XYZ file of C-alpha atoms in Angstrom:
241
model
C -16.559 5.035 -16.135
C -19.141 7.294 -14.558
C -18.658 10.907 -14.142
C -18.483 10.494 -10.311
C -15.594 8.105 -10.586
C -13.682 10.427 -13.055
C -14.311 13.311 -10.847
C -13.040 11.506 -7.754
C -9.894 10.266 -9.620
C -8.953 13.781 -10.268
C -9.751 14.811 -6.667
C -7.443 12.357 -5.229
C -4.220 13.926 -6.418
C -5.299 17.525 -5.667
C -7.802 17.663 -3.014
C -6.087 13.318 -0.590
C -0.053 12.206 22.590
C 0.663 8.689 23.333
C 4.088 7.336 22.520
C 4.192 4.334 20.018
C 5.177 0.792 21.002
C 8.855 0.465 21.655
C 9.067 -1.513 18.319
C 8.623 1.801 16.489
C 11.017 4.543 16.173
C 9.963 8.101 16.819
C 11.493 11.212 15.788
C 10.681 15.176 17.857
C 7.842 17.254 19.766
C 7.990 21.049 19.201
C 6.127 23.581 21.120
C 4.893 25.306 17.811
C 5.696 25.538 14.180
C 8.342 28.272 13.652
C 8.738 30.590 10.647
C 5.959 28.726 8.784
C 7.861 25.303 9.072
C 5.882 22.124 9.187
C 6.366 20.043 12.310
C 6.884 16.364 11.173
C 7.097 13.236 13.423
C 8.430 10.174 11.651
C 7.551 6.623 12.811
C 9.206 3.518 11.283
C 9.458 -0.138 12.451
C 13.163 -0.230 11.627
C 15.990 2.165 12.251
C 17.209 2.229 8.561
C 13.839 3.366 7.289
C 13.647 5.879 10.147
C 17.011 7.268 9.495
C 16.407 7.428 5.743
C 13.340 9.303 5.843
C 14.670 11.725 8.473
C 17.717 12.333 6.118
C 15.432 13.032 3.190
C 13.138 15.434 4.968
C 15.814 17.099 7.088
C 17.384 18.668 3.833
C 14.318 20.986 3.463
C 14.139 24.058 5.627
C 10.377 24.066 5.653
C 10.282 20.842 7.539
C 10.871 20.786 11.310
C 11.693 17.237 12.437
C 10.123 16.361 15.819
C 11.127 13.773 18.400
C 7.746 13.173 19.753
C 4.213 13.570 18.458
C 2.919 17.095 18.006
C -0.818 17.875 18.432
C -2.975 20.018 15.991
C -3.913 20.194 12.344
C -0.675 21.973 11.396
C 1.393 18.996 12.503
C 2.048 15.953 10.439
C 2.821 12.305 11.411
C 4.568 10.264 8.840
C 4.423 6.407 9.029
C 6.713 4.244 7.185
C 6.125 0.456 6.773
C 6.193 -2.270 4.300
C 2.714 -3.345 4.994
C -0.169 -2.008 7.031
C -0.370 -4.203 10.169
C -2.582 -3.648 13.313
C 0.084 -1.686 14.916
C 0.473 0.801 12.148
C -3.205 1.182 11.708
C -3.636 1.914 15.390
C -0.888 4.510 15.061
C -2.564 6.196 12.078
C -5.773 6.440 14.154
C -3.922 7.835 17.110
C -2.285 10.572 14.894
C -5.578 11.610 13.266
C -7.923 11.122 16.270
C -6.124 11.482 19.435
C -3.412 13.924 18.470
C -5.518 15.723 15.818
C -2.515 15.899 13.472
C -2.409 15.089 9.696
C -1.011 11.744 8.686
C 1.061 10.614 5.754
C 1.407 6.724 5.093
C 4.510 5.513 3.250
C 3.839 1.862 2.424
C 5.090 -0.975 0.236
C 1.839 -2.720 -0.385
C -1.994 -2.513 0.608
C -4.646 -5.093 0.542
C -8.020 -4.215 -0.997
C -9.861 -4.494 2.462
C -7.426 -1.926 4.038
C -8.101 0.964 1.722
C -11.490 2.103 3.274
C -10.179 1.600 6.804
C -7.360 4.000 6.028
C -9.731 6.510 4.605
C -12.123 6.325 7.305
C -9.373 6.965 9.712
C -8.941 10.339 7.895
C -5.824 9.446 6.108
C -5.809 11.176 2.610
C -2.088 11.077 1.731
C -0.373 7.731 0.870
C 2.978 7.248 -0.925
C 4.300 3.946 -2.209
C 7.735 3.065 -0.840
C 9.309 2.651 -4.115
C 8.191 6.126 -5.131
C 9.366 7.875 -1.794
C 11.948 10.176 -3.126
C 12.810 13.332 -1.209
C 10.677 15.408 -3.375
C 7.701 13.082 -3.226
C 7.946 13.005 0.547
C 7.966 16.746 0.847
C 5.044 16.998 -1.517
C 3.073 14.519 0.499
C 3.959 16.388 3.693
C 2.798 19.643 2.321
C -0.474 18.132 1.006
C -1.136 16.602 4.479
C -0.376 19.902 6.242
C -2.864 21.769 4.064
C -5.563 19.137 4.719
C -5.472 18.056 1.031
C -5.520 14.443 -0.298
C -2.578 12.852 -2.380
C -2.916 9.360 -3.417
C -1.226 7.370 -6.095
C -3.354 7.076 -9.347
C -3.485 3.201 -9.145
C -4.526 3.269 -5.572
C -7.163 5.939 -6.168
C -8.700 3.927 -8.808
C -8.974 0.826 -6.604
C -10.531 2.952 -3.728
C -13.169 4.418 -6.097
C -14.069 0.915 -7.346
C -14.528 -0.124 -3.758
C -16.722 2.935 -2.741
C -18.665 2.369 -6.022
C -19.349 -1.291 -5.140
C -20.326 -0.427 -1.563
C -22.911 2.182 -2.908
C -24.321 -0.208 -5.436
C -24.745 -2.832 -2.585
C -26.425 -0.389 0.016
C -28.386 1.967 -2.346
C -31.357 -0.197 -2.823
C -31.756 -1.178 0.875
C -34.873 0.029 2.611
C -34.122 2.524 5.296
C -30.631 3.242 3.883
C -29.193 6.302 5.728
C -28.737 9.716 4.174
C -25.692 11.907 4.713
C -28.014 15.045 5.030
C -25.635 17.105 2.700
C -27.348 20.497 1.659
C -27.322 21.355 -2.027
C -24.538 23.989 -1.407
C -22.383 21.362 0.351
C -22.903 18.901 -2.700
C -21.993 21.626 -5.144
C -18.781 22.274 -3.237
C -17.863 18.829 -2.878
C -18.493 18.064 -6.565
C -15.952 20.737 -7.378
C -13.464 19.507 -4.892
C -13.908 16.094 -6.500
C -12.961 17.803 -9.860
C -9.815 18.887 -8.456
C -10.491 22.592 -7.940
C -8.732 24.440 -5.144
C -10.625 26.962 -2.707
C -10.163 29.817 -4.995
C -11.380 28.085 -8.065
C -14.440 26.776 -6.230
C -15.297 30.211 -5.049
C -15.081 31.643 -8.468
C -17.195 28.738 -10.032
C -19.969 29.210 -7.380
C -19.746 33.038 -7.117
C -18.880 32.664 -3.297
C -16.077 34.219 -1.252
C -13.160 31.795 -0.487
C -14.285 32.364 3.257
C -17.662 31.012 2.332
C -16.139 27.912 0.693
C -13.887 27.206 3.686
C -16.855 27.600 6.105
C -18.928 25.081 4.005
C -16.231 22.482 4.116
C -15.389 23.062 7.752
C -19.122 22.909 8.529
C -19.746 19.458 6.753
C -16.607 17.906 7.936
C -17.287 18.870 11.563
C -20.961 17.852 11.426
C -20.296 14.633 9.748
C -17.036 13.875 11.844
C -14.947 13.741 8.594
C -11.288 14.339 8.666
C -10.409 16.120 5.580
C -11.615 16.999 1.988
C -10.662 13.474 0.696
C -12.666 11.835 3.394
C -15.612 14.128 2.595
C -15.410 13.260 -1.128
C -15.319 9.385 -0.209
C -18.335 9.970 2.093
C -20.327 11.794 -0.574
C -19.497 9.073 -3.009
C -20.588 6.357 -0.648
C -23.969 8.126 0.085
C -24.584 8.617 -3.530
C -24.307 12.394 -3.823
C -21.468 12.435 -6.403
């Protein structure tokens, strides 16, 4: 296994409003987070899943359940499903792109072809349904609200293998595009991929934490990336890591 794959594997666990169709249940819109609480909108195809997730999250005072979608990066949309169908993929895109919120996917199974679609949507937090305890759900919501990635280890390995295969396929093509990352951006992303947080990256590179945040914000904005996990996947695909 290459150093890039090992680095990205570490990164996955530290660094990963329109209404929905009437077939999906929706929990609440708040005007703004209060007292540092995280506004969370829950979507599920069946009322039992909807009620169960609401009950699990509602026990934690840092979570503010919402009836309708809440816009902005401080808000989280949590989607529960057994499989990723077209309706749920559309909902994920809507959360990340139209509403500008963070998304958490709780799913029973994923096909290989769906992994990159999810990451390209900017979704960096995924939880297997059979692991969706109250503690795990809150952990996932916190990670999403921070803009971090949080993927199951087995899923992260599959994703890295896919990205590596794509890179090997495209690397030798004439005229292959370049991501245009600067050396500083590559240095920062490499440390993100190793699982370091903002403070640790700043210390390693002798930067201020503000500089690290500005570098990440600059590259994600310029390249239309959704979060750090998406940026790492992009850098892997382009051959920088």
